[in-house]
CSV table of C-alpha atoms in Angstrom, one decimal:
chain,number,residue,atom,x,y,z
C,29,MET,CA,67.9,116.0,149.1
C,30,ARG,CA,69.3,112.7,148.0
C,31,ALA,CA,66.0,112.0,146.4
C,32,ILE,CA,66.0,115.3,144.6
C,33,VAL,CA,69.3,114.5,142.9
C,34,ASP,CA,68.0,111.0,142.2
C,35,LEU,CA,70.6,109.2,144.3
C,36,ASP,CA,67.7,107.6,146.2
C,37,CYS,CA,64.7,106.3,144.3
C,38,SER,CA,61.7,108.6,144.5
C,39,GLU,CA,58.3,109.3,143.0
C,40,GLY,CA,56.8,112.5,141.7
C,41,GLU,CA,57.8,115.2,139.3
C,42,LEU,CA,60.7,117.6,139.5
C,43,ILE,CA,61.1,120.5,137.2
C,44,LEU,CA,63.9,123.1,137.3
C,45,ASN,CA,63.7,126.0,134.9
C,46,LYS,CA,61.3,124.1,132.6
C,47,LYS,CA,63.6,121.1,132.6
C,48,ARG,CA,62.0,117.9,133.8
C,49,ARG,CA,64.1,115.4,135.7
C,50,ASP,CA,62.4,112.4,134.2
C,51,LYS,CA,63.2,113.6,130.7
C,52,MET,CA,66.9,113.9,131.4
C,53,LYS,CA,69.7,111.5,132.0
C,54,ALA,CA,70.5,111.3,135.7
C,55,ASN,CA,74.1,112.5,135.3
C,56,LYS,CA,73.0,115.6,133.3
C,57,TRP,CA,70.4,116.3,136.0
C,58,ARG,CA,73.0,116.1,138.7
C,59,LYS,CA,75.1,118.7,136.9
C,60,LEU,CA,72.1,121.1,137.0
C,61,VAL,CA,71.2,120.3,140.6
C,62,ALA,CA,74.3,119.9,142.7
C,63,LEU,CA,74.1,118.3,146.1
C,64,VAL,CA,76.9,119.0,148.6
C,65,PRO,CA,76.5,116.3,151.3
C,66,ALA,CA,77.7,117.1,154.9
C,67,GLU,CA,80.6,114.7,154.4
C,68,THR,CA,81.8,114.4,150.8
C,69,GLY,CA,83.6,111.4,149.4
C,70,TRP,CA,87.2,111.1,148.1
C,71,TRP,CA,88.3,108.6,145.6
C,72,SER,CA,91.9,109.4,145.2
C,73,GLU,CA,94.9,110.2,147.4
C,74,LYS,CA,95.7,113.6,145.9
C,75,VAL,CA,93.3,116.5,146.3
C,76,GLY,CA,93.9,117.7,142.7
C,77,ASP,CA,92.5,114.4,141.3
C,78,HIS,CA,89.1,115.3,142.6
C,79,PHE,CA,88.8,118.4,140.4
C,80,PHE,CA,88.3,117.9,136.7
C,81,THR,CA,89.5,121.4,135.9
C,82,ASP,CA,92.0,124.0,137.1
C,83,SER,CA,90.1,127.0,135.8
C,84,ASP,CA,90.7,130.5,137.1
C,85,GLU,CA,87.2,130.5,138.5
C,86,LEU,CA,88.0,127.5,140.7
C,87,LYS,CA,91.1,129.2,141.9
C,88,LYS,CA,89.0,132.3,142.8
C,89,ILE,CA,86.6,130.1,144.8
C,90,ILE,CA,89.4,128.4,146.6
C,91,ALA,CA,90.9,131.7,147.6
C,92,ALA,CA,87.5,133.1,148.6
C,93,LEU,CA,87.1,130.1,150.9
C,94,ASP,CA,90.4,130.8,152.6
C,95,LEU,CA,92.1,127.7,151.2
C,96,PRO,CA,95.8,127.8,150.1
C,97,ALA,CA,96.4,127.9,146.4
C,98,ASN,CA,98.7,124.8,146.5
C,99,ILE,CA,96.0,122.7,148.2
C,100,PHE,CA,95.6,120.6,145.0
C,101,ASN,CA,99.0,119.1,145.6
C,102,TRP,CA,98.1,118.0,149.1
C,103,GLN,CA,97.1,114.5,150.2
C,104,VAL,CA,93.5,114.0,151.1
C,105,ASN,CA,94.3,112.4,154.5
C,106,ARG,CA,96.1,115.7,155.4
C,107,LEU,CA,92.9,117.7,155.2
C,108,SER,CA,90.9,118.8,158.2
C,109,SER,CA,87.1,118.2,158.1
C,110,GLY,CA,86.6,122.0,157.6
C,111,GLU,CA,88.9,121.9,154.5
C,112,LYS,CA,87.1,118.9,153.2
C,113,GLN,CA,83.8,120.6,153.5
C,114,ARG,CA,85.0,123.7,151.7
C,115,LEU,CA,86.6,121.7,148.9
C,116,GLY,CA,83.4,119.7,148.5
C,117,PHE,CA,81.5,123.0,148.1
C,118,ALA,CA,84.1,124.3,145.6
C,119,ARG,CA,83.9,121.0,143.7
C,120,ALA,CA,80.1,121.3,143.3
C,121,LEU,CA,80.4,124.8,141.8
C,122,ILE,CA,82.6,123.7,138.9
C,123,ASN,CA,79.6,122.4,136.9
C,124,LYS,CA,77.9,125.7,137.3
C,125,PRO,CA,74.7,124.2,138.7
C,126,GLU,CA,71.3,125.9,138.4
C,127,ALA,CA,70.3,124.7,141.9
C,128,LEU,CA,72.5,124.0,144.9
C,129,LEU,CA,71.5,121.6,147.7
C,130,LEU,CA,73.7,122.2,150.8
C,131,ASP,CA,73.6,119.9,153.7
C,132,GLU,CA,75.1,121.6,156.7
C,133,PRO,CA,77.7,123.4,154.6
C,134,SER,CA,79.4,125.1,157.5
C,135,ALA,CA,79.0,122.5,160.2
C,136,ALA,CA,82.8,122.0,160.5
C,137,LEU,CA,83.8,125.6,160.0
C,138,ASP,CA,84.7,128.4,162.5
C,139,ARG,CA,82.7,131.6,162.6
C,140,LEU,CA,84.9,133.6,160.2
C,141,THR,CA,85.1,130.9,157.5
C,142,THR,CA,81.4,130.3,157.9
C,143,ARG,CA,80.8,133.9,157.0
C,144,LYS,CA,83.0,133.6,153.9
C,145,MET,CA,81.2,130.5,152.8
C,146,GLU,CA,77.8,132.3,153.4
C,147,LYS,CA,79.0,135.1,151.2
C,148,LEU,CA,79.9,132.7,148.4
C,149,ILE,CA,76.5,131.1,148.7
C,150,LYS,CA,74.7,134.4,148.5
C,151,GLN,CA,76.8,135.3,145.4
C,152,GLN,CA,75.5,132.1,143.8
C,153,ALA,CA,71.9,133.0,144.8
C,154,LYS,CA,72.4,136.5,143.2
C,155,LYS,CA,73.5,134.8,140.0
C,156,GLY,CA,70.1,133.1,139.9
C,157,VAL,CA,71.1,129.8,141.4
C,158,SER,CA,68.2,128.3,143.6
C,159,ILE,CA,69.5,127.2,146.9
C,160,ILE,CA,68.2,124.8,149.5
C,161,LEU,CA,70.3,124.9,152.7
C,162,VAL,CA,69.9,122.5,155.6
C,163,THR,CA,71.2,123.8,158.9
C,164,HIS,CA,70.9,123.3,162.6
C,165,ASP,CA,71.9,126.9,163.2
C,166,GLU,CA,68.7,129.0,163.4
C,167,ASN,CA,70.6,132.2,163.1
C,168,GLN,CA,72.3,131.1,159.9
C,169,ALA,CA,68.9,130.3,158.5
C,170,LYS,CA,67.7,133.8,159.4
C,171,ARG,CA,70.9,135.4,157.9
C,172,MET,CA,70.6,133.4,154.6
C,173,ALA,CA,67.1,132.5,153.7
C,174,ASN,CA,64.1,134.2,152.3
C,175,ARG,CA,62.0,131.2,153.2
C,176,ILE,CA,62.5,129.0,156.2
C,177,PHE,CA,61.0,125.7,156.9
C,178,TYR,CA,61.3,123.5,160.0
C,179,LEU,CA,61.5,119.7,159.6
C,180,LYS,CA,59.2,118.1,162.2
C,181,ASN,CA,58.4,114.4,162.3
C,182,GLY,CA,59.3,114.2,158.6
C,183,LYS,CA,57.1,117.1,157.6
C,184,LEU,CA,58.1,120.6,156.4
C,185,ILE,CA,56.5,123.4,158.4
C,186,PRO,CA,56.8,127.0,157.2
C,187,HIS,CA,58.6,129.3,159.7
C,188,LYS,CA,55.5,131.5,160.2
C,189,ASP,CA,53.5,128.5,161.4
C,190,ILE,CA,56.2,127.2,163.8
C,191,GLN,CA,54.9,129.1,166.8
C,192,SER,CA,51.4,127.7,166.5
C,193,HIS,CA,52.8,124.2,165.8
C,194,LYS,CA,54.9,124.4,169.0
C,195,GLU,CA,51.8,125.4,171.0
C,196,LYS,CA,49.9,122.5,169.5
C,197,LEU,CA,52.7,120.1,170.4
C,198,ASN,CA,52.9,121.5,174.0
C,199,GLY,CA,49.1,121.8,174.3
W,25,MET,CA,109.2,54.2,130.7
W,26,ALA,CA,108.2,52.8,134.0
W,27,GLU,CA,104.9,50.9,134.3
W,28,TYR,CA,102.0,52.1,136.3
W,29,ILE,CA,102.2,50.8,139.9
W,30,GLU,CA,98.9,49.8,141.3
W,31,LEU,CA,98.3,50.7,145.0
W,32,SER,CA,96.8,48.2,147.4
W,33,TYR,CA,94.4,49.1,150.2
W,34,TRP,CA,97.2,48.2,152.6
W,35,ASP,CA,99.4,50.9,151.0
W,36,LEU,CA,96.7,53.5,151.7
W,37,ALA,CA,96.3,52.3,155.3
W,38,LEU,CA,100.1,52.6,155.8
W,39,ALA,CA,100.0,56.2,154.4
W,40,SER,CA,97.4,57.2,157.0
W,41,ILE,CA,100.0,56.6,159.8
W,42,PHE,CA,101.2,60.2,159.3
W,43,ILE,CA,97.7,61.5,159.8
W,44,LEU,CA,97.4,59.3,163.0
W,45,LEU,CA,100.7,60.8,164.1
W,46,ASN,CA,99.4,64.3,163.6
W,47,GLY,CA,96.3,63.4,165.6
W,48,ALA,CA,98.4,62.1,168.4
W,49,LEU,CA,100.5,65.3,168.4
W,50,SER,CA,97.3,67.3,168.5
W,51,ILE,CA,96.1,65.4,171.6
W,52,ALA,CA,99.5,65.7,173.2
W,53,PHE,CA,99.6,69.5,172.7
W,54,ARG,CA,95.9,69.9,173.4
W,55,LEU,CA,95.3,71.6,170.0
W,56,GLY,CA,91.8,70.3,169.8
W,57,LEU,CA,92.3,69.3,166.2
W,58,ALA,CA,92.4,65.6,166.5
W,59,LYS,CA,88.6,65.1,166.2
W,60,LYS,CA,88.4,67.5,163.2
W,61,LEU,CA,91.4,65.8,161.5
W,62,PHE,CA,89.8,62.4,162.0
W,63,ILE,CA,86.4,63.6,160.6
W,64,VAL,CA,87.9,65.3,157.5
W,65,THR,CA,90.1,62.3,156.8
W,66,ILE,CA,87.2,60.0,156.8
W,67,ARG,CA,85.1,62.5,154.9
W,68,MET,CA,87.8,62.8,152.2
W,69,ILE,CA,88.0,59.0,151.8
W,70,VAL,CA,84.3,58.6,151.6
W,71,GLN,CA,83.7,61.4,149.2
W,72,LEU,CA,86.5,60.3,146.9
W,73,SER,CA,85.4,56.6,147.0
W,74,ILE,CA,81.9,57.7,146.0
W,75,VAL,CA,83.3,59.7,143.2
W,76,ALA,CA,85.4,56.7,142.0
W,77,PHE,CA,82.4,54.5,141.8
W,78,LEU,CA,80.2,57.2,140.2
W,79,LEU,CA,82.8,57.9,137.6
W,80,LYS,CA,83.3,54.2,136.9
W,81,ALA,CA,79.5,53.9,136.4
W,82,ILE,CA,79.3,57.0,134.3
W,83,PHE,CA,82.2,55.9,132.1
W,84,ALA,CA,80.6,52.5,131.7
W,85,ILE,CA,77.1,53.9,130.8
W,86,SER,CA,78.8,56.6,128.5
W,87,SER,CA,75.6,58.6,127.7
W,88,PRO,CA,75.8,62.2,126.5
W,89,PHE,CA,72.7,63.0,128.5
W,90,LEU,CA,74.1,61.6,131.7
W,91,THR,CA,77.4,63.4,131.2
W,92,LEU,CA,75.6,66.7,130.7
W,93,ILE,CA,73.5,66.1,133.9
W,94,VAL,CA,76.7,65.4,135.9
W,95,ALA,CA,78.4,68.5,134.5
W,96,LEU,CA,75.3,70.6,135.4
W,97,ILE,CA,75.3,69.2,138.9
W,98,MET,CA,79.0,70.0,139.3
W,99,GLY,CA,78.2,73.5,138.1
W,100,LEU,CA,75.3,74.0,140.5
W,101,PHE,CA,77.4,72.9,143.5
W,102,ALA,CA,80.3,75.2,142.4
W,103,GLY,CA,77.7,78.0,142.1
W,104,ARG,CA,76.6,77.4,145.6
W,105,GLU,CA,80.2,77.6,146.7
W,106,ILE,CA,80.7,81.0,145.0
W,107,TRP,CA,77.5,82.2,146.7
W,108,ALA,CA,78.6,80.9,150.1
W,109,ARG,CA,82.1,82.4,149.9
W,110,GLN,CA,80.9,86.0,149.6
W,111,ASN,CA,80.6,88.1,152.7
W,112,LYS,CA,78.0,90.4,151.3
W,113,LYS,CA,75.7,88.8,148.6
W,114,LEU,CA,73.3,90.2,146.2
W,115,ALA,CA,69.8,89.7,147.5
W,116,GLY,CA,67.4,87.2,146.0
W,117,ILE,CA,68.1,84.9,143.1
W,118,TRP,CA,70.7,87.3,141.7
W,119,GLY,CA,73.2,86.4,144.5
W,120,TYR,CA,73.4,82.8,143.2
W,121,SER,CA,72.5,83.2,139.5
W,122,ILE,CA,75.1,85.8,138.4
W,123,GLY,CA,78.0,83.8,139.8
W,124,ALA,CA,76.8,80.4,138.8
W,125,GLY,CA,75.6,81.6,135.4
W,126,SER,CA,78.8,83.3,134.5
W,127,MET,CA,80.8,80.3,135.6
W,128,MET,CA,78.8,77.8,133.6
W,129,PHE,CA,78.8,80.0,130.5
W,130,ALA,CA,82.6,80.3,130.6
W,131,GLY,CA,83.1,76.7,131.6
W,132,PHE,CA,80.9,75.1,129.0
W,133,LEU,CA,82.1,77.5,126.2
W,134,VAL,CA,85.8,76.7,126.8
W,135,ILE,CA,85.3,72.9,127.5
W,136,ILE,CA,83.2,72.4,124.4
W,137,ILE,CA,85.6,74.2,122.1
W,138,ALA,CA,88.6,72.3,123.7
W,139,LEU,CA,86.9,68.9,123.3
W,140,LYS,CA,85.8,69.6,119.7
W,141,THR,CA,89.0,71.1,118.4
W,142,GLN,CA,92.0,70.1,120.5
W,143,ILE,CA,91.5,67.0,122.5
W,144,GLN,CA,89.0,65.4,120.1
W,145,PRO,CA,88.1,62.2,122.1
W,146,ASP,CA,85.6,59.8,120.5
W,147,PRO,CA,82.8,60.7,121.0
W,148,TRP,CA,83.7,64.3,121.7
W,149,TRP,CA,81.7,64.4,125.0
W,150,ASN,CA,83.4,61.2,126.3
W,151,PRO,CA,82.9,61.5,130.1
W,152,GLN,CA,86.4,60.1,130.7
W,153,PHE,CA,87.8,63.3,129.2
W,154,SER,CA,85.1,65.9,129.6
W,155,LEU,CA,84.2,65.5,133.3
W,156,PRO,CA,87.7,65.6,134.8
W,157,LEU,CA,88.6,68.6,132.5
W,158,PHE,CA,85.4,70.3,133.3
W,159,GLY,CA,86.0,69.8,137.1
W,160,MET,CA,89.4,71.4,136.9
W,161,ILE,CA,88.2,74.4,134.8
W,162,LEU,CA,85.2,74.8,137.1
W,163,GLY,CA,87.2,74.8,140.3
W,164,ASN,CA,89.4,77.6,139.0
W,165,ILE,CA,86.6,79.8,137.6
W,166,MET,CA,84.9,79.3,141.0
W,167,THR,CA,87.8,80.7,142.9
W,168,GLY,CA,88.3,83.6,140.5
W,169,ILE,CA,84.6,84.6,140.5
W,170,SER,CA,84.2,84.4,144.3
W,171,LEU,CA,87.2,86.5,144.9
W,172,ALA,CA,86.2,89.1,142.3
W,173,LEU,CA,82.6,89.4,143.5
W,174,ASP,CA,83.6,89.5,147.2
W,175,ASN,CA,86.1,92.3,146.4
W,176,LEU,CA,83.5,94.2,144.3
W,177,THR,CA,80.6,94.2,146.8
W,178,THR,CA,82.9,94.9,149.8
W,179,THR,CA,84.6,97.8,148.0
W,180,LEU,CA,81.4,99.3,146.8
W,181,ILE,CA,80.0,99.3,150.3
W,182,ARG,CA,83.2,100.7,151.8
W,183,GLU,CA,83.6,103.4,149.0
W,184,LYS,CA,79.9,104.4,148.8
W,185,ARG,CA,80.7,108.0,149.7
W,186,ALA,CA,83.4,108.3,147.1
W,187,ILE,CA,81.3,106.7,144.3
W,188,GLU,CA,78.3,108.9,145.1
W,189,ALA,CA,80.6,111.9,145.1
W,190,LEU,CA,81.6,111.0,141.5
W,191,LEU,CA,77.9,110.5,140.6
W,192,LEU,CA,77.0,113.9,142.2
W,193,LEU,CA,79.6,115.6,140.0
W,194,GLY,CA,77.8,114.3,136.9
W,195,LYS,CA,79.7,111.0,136.2
W,196,ASN,CA,77.6,108.1,135.0
W,197,ARG,CA,77.7,104.7,136.6
W,198,GLN,CA,80.2,103.3,134.2
W,199,GLN,CA,82.6,106.1,134.9
W,200,ALA,CA,82.0,106.1,138.6
W,201,LEU,CA,82.3,102.3,139.1
W,202,LEU,CA,85.2,101.7,136.6
W,203,PRO,CA,88.1,101.8,139.1
W,204,PHE,CA,86.3,99.5,141.5
W,205,VAL,CA,85.4,97.1,138.8
W,206,GLN,CA,89.0,97.1,137.7
W,207,GLY,CA,90.1,96.3,141.2
W,208,ALA,CA,87.6,93.4,141.4
W,209,LEU,CA,88.8,92.0,138.1
W,210,ARG,CA,92.4,92.1,139.3
W,211,ALA,CA,91.5,90.3,142.5
W,212,GLY,CA,89.7,87.6,140.4
W,213,PHE,CA,92.6,87.1,138.0
W,214,MET,CA,95.3,87.0,140.7
W,215,PRO,CA,95.1,83.3,141.7
W,216,ILE,CA,95.4,82.0,138.1
W,217,ILE,CA,98.2,84.5,137.2
W,218,ASN,CA,100.1,83.5,140.4
W,219,ALA,CA,99.5,79.8,139.6
W,220,MET,CA,100.8,80.2,136.0
W,221,ALA,CA,103.8,82.2,137.2
W,222,ALA,CA,104.8,79.5,139.8
W,223,MET,CA,104.1,76.6,137.5
W,224,GLY,CA,106.9,74.1,137.2
W,225,ILE,CA,109.3,76.1,139.4
W,226,ILE,CA,107.6,76.2,142.7
W,227,SER,CA,104.8,73.7,142.1
W,228,LEU,CA,104.3,70.6,139.9
W,229,PRO,CA,100.6,70.6,139.2
W,230,GLY,CA,98.6,67.6,140.4
W,231,MET,CA,97.3,66.5,137.1
W,232,MET,CA,100.8,66.5,135.5
W,233,SER,CA,102.3,64.7,138.4
W,234,GLY,CA,99.5,62.2,138.2
W,235,GLN,CA,100.1,61.5,134.6
W,236,ILE,CA,103.8,61.1,135.2
W,237,LEU,CA,103.1,58.7,138.1
W,238,SER,CA,100.9,56.6,135.8
W,239,GLY,CA,103.9,56.2,133.4
W,240,ILE,CA,103.2,58.8,130.8
W,241,ASP,CA,106.2,60.6,129.1
W,242,PRO,CA,106.8,63.9,131.0
W,243,VAL,CA,106.8,65.9,127.7
W,244,GLU,CA,103.3,64.5,126.9
W,245,ALA,CA,102.2,65.3,130.5
W,246,VAL,CA,103.5,68.8,130.3
W,247,LYS,CA,101.7,69.3,126.9
W,248,TYR,CA,98.5,68.3,128.6
W,249,GLN,CA,99.2,70.6,131.5
W,250,ILE,CA,99.8,73.6,129.3
W,251,LEU,CA,96.6,72.9,127.4
W,252,ILE,CA,94.7,72.8,130.7
W,253,LEU,CA,96.3,75.9,132.0
W,254,LEU,CA,95.4,77.8,128.9
W,255,LEU,CA,91.8,76.6,129.1
W,256,ILE,CA,91.6,77.4,132.8
W,257,GLY,CA,93.1,80.9,132.2
W,258,GLY,CA,90.8,81.6,129.4
W,259,ALA,CA,87.7,80.3,131.2
W,260,THR,CA,88.5,82.1,134.4
W,261,GLY,CA,89.0,85.4,132.6
W,262,LEU,CA,85.6,85.1,130.8
W,263,GLY,CA,83.8,84.0,133.9
W,264,VAL,CA,85.3,86.7,136.2
W,265,ILE,CA,84.7,89.5,133.6
W,266,SER,CA,81.1,88.5,133.0
W,267,ALA,CA,80.2,87.9,136.7
W,268,THR,CA,81.9,91.2,137.8
W,269,ILE,CA,80.2,93.3,135.1
W,270,PHE,CA,76.7,91.8,135.7
W,271,THR,CA,77.1,92.4,139.5
W,272,ALA,CA,78.3,96.0,138.9
W,273,LEU,CA,75.2,96.5,136.7
W,274,ARG,CA,73.0,95.0,139.3
W,275,LEU,CA,74.5,97.2,142.1
W,276,SER,CA,73.7,100.3,140.1
W,277,ASP,CA,70.7,101.3,137.9
W,278,GLU,CA,69.9,103.1,134.7
W,279,ARG,CA,69.4,106.3,136.7
W,280,ASP,CA,73.1,106.1,137.6
W,281,ARG,CA,72.4,105.3,141.3
W,282,LEU,CA,74.4,103.1,143.5
W,283,ARG,CA,72.0,100.3,144.6
W,284,LEU,CA,73.5,98.9,147.8
W,285,ASP,CA,69.9,98.2,148.9
W,286,ARG,CA,70.2,95.2,146.6
W,287,VAL,CA,72.9,93.7,148.9
W,288,LYS,CA,71.8,91.7,151.8
């Protein structure tokens, strides 16, 4: 996923809605294709400094993720890992990306908040945003995805093939 | 004005009594420093004596070519020192060349302008003036650049996640690296700013004290010292800025990526 957003050097062609990565500036591409890493970075002490807007839409996302409205005045070091994860997700939505790459988006969340996050992700998908979600939770994959791949020894294996692959490994 | 008082070798031997005393104390308290102290004292005397004879010879020969060679050698050694003082270095030739190149660029630019327009010795490259001045300027740029570069690479490694978060939100490398570049520049400027602030109150600089000891009017000595500090300040700034910017560019690329793989 780091290679898709061009944070790591990579080869090959990437096209999103007829827009080619190699014909775009990297920072423009990353606004189109947003990556939310499992652990996001913080460059300032105050939460609010990490958001370049205070639009109503952001406030709605914050509320939908069960975060308090005054969280922008908090210190980052006061945040729990679950709050950081949700804020990282909210931050990525501000640029209105056309594709979202989510690395374990709910790893630090409890069941209830996970469901709220999943609801938001589905809303994005309904809007036409392409989503790649990496998870260790097989049930989450089944709840969320219309295509599932397993990562085995660095190779993507489609879900429908996984049974025969397992047999091959065992055999 | 008092005359210059020449020192005899006996005077120097007498001055070493205090070092011997320190050595004796180290042995008495088992500090394990006596041997080290002995070695560095001898080393210092040998190095300075060689420099004395070299300078005497260079002044006597007084050739522009030789003066330039000596200045370049000084620069190369200082460049190595910048390289060695960094915890994390740029891999390959870049680790040496950015620091040394920026230092020499700033040092030569400032010293040439100073020699041509302010000090104006005859000839302008006269090694008696150019080499000691160049040495003082070089030493200070060296300190500034090594602090700035060390600060920059260490911070970029530590703050990788924060920088990449900025990049992921669509900032380009200039925007994402700016606060860290500013921090590195501040670190590089700090020694010369502190030195200037303390000048004359807390410390009497060595060169000025030396001139006063050799019988020069304190006002003249201070004028020289101010000139030197202005040159050092200017050159350090130029060197630090250029080395920091080039290193930041090398640690990122035109696709706005952080390239910590270029650090070894």
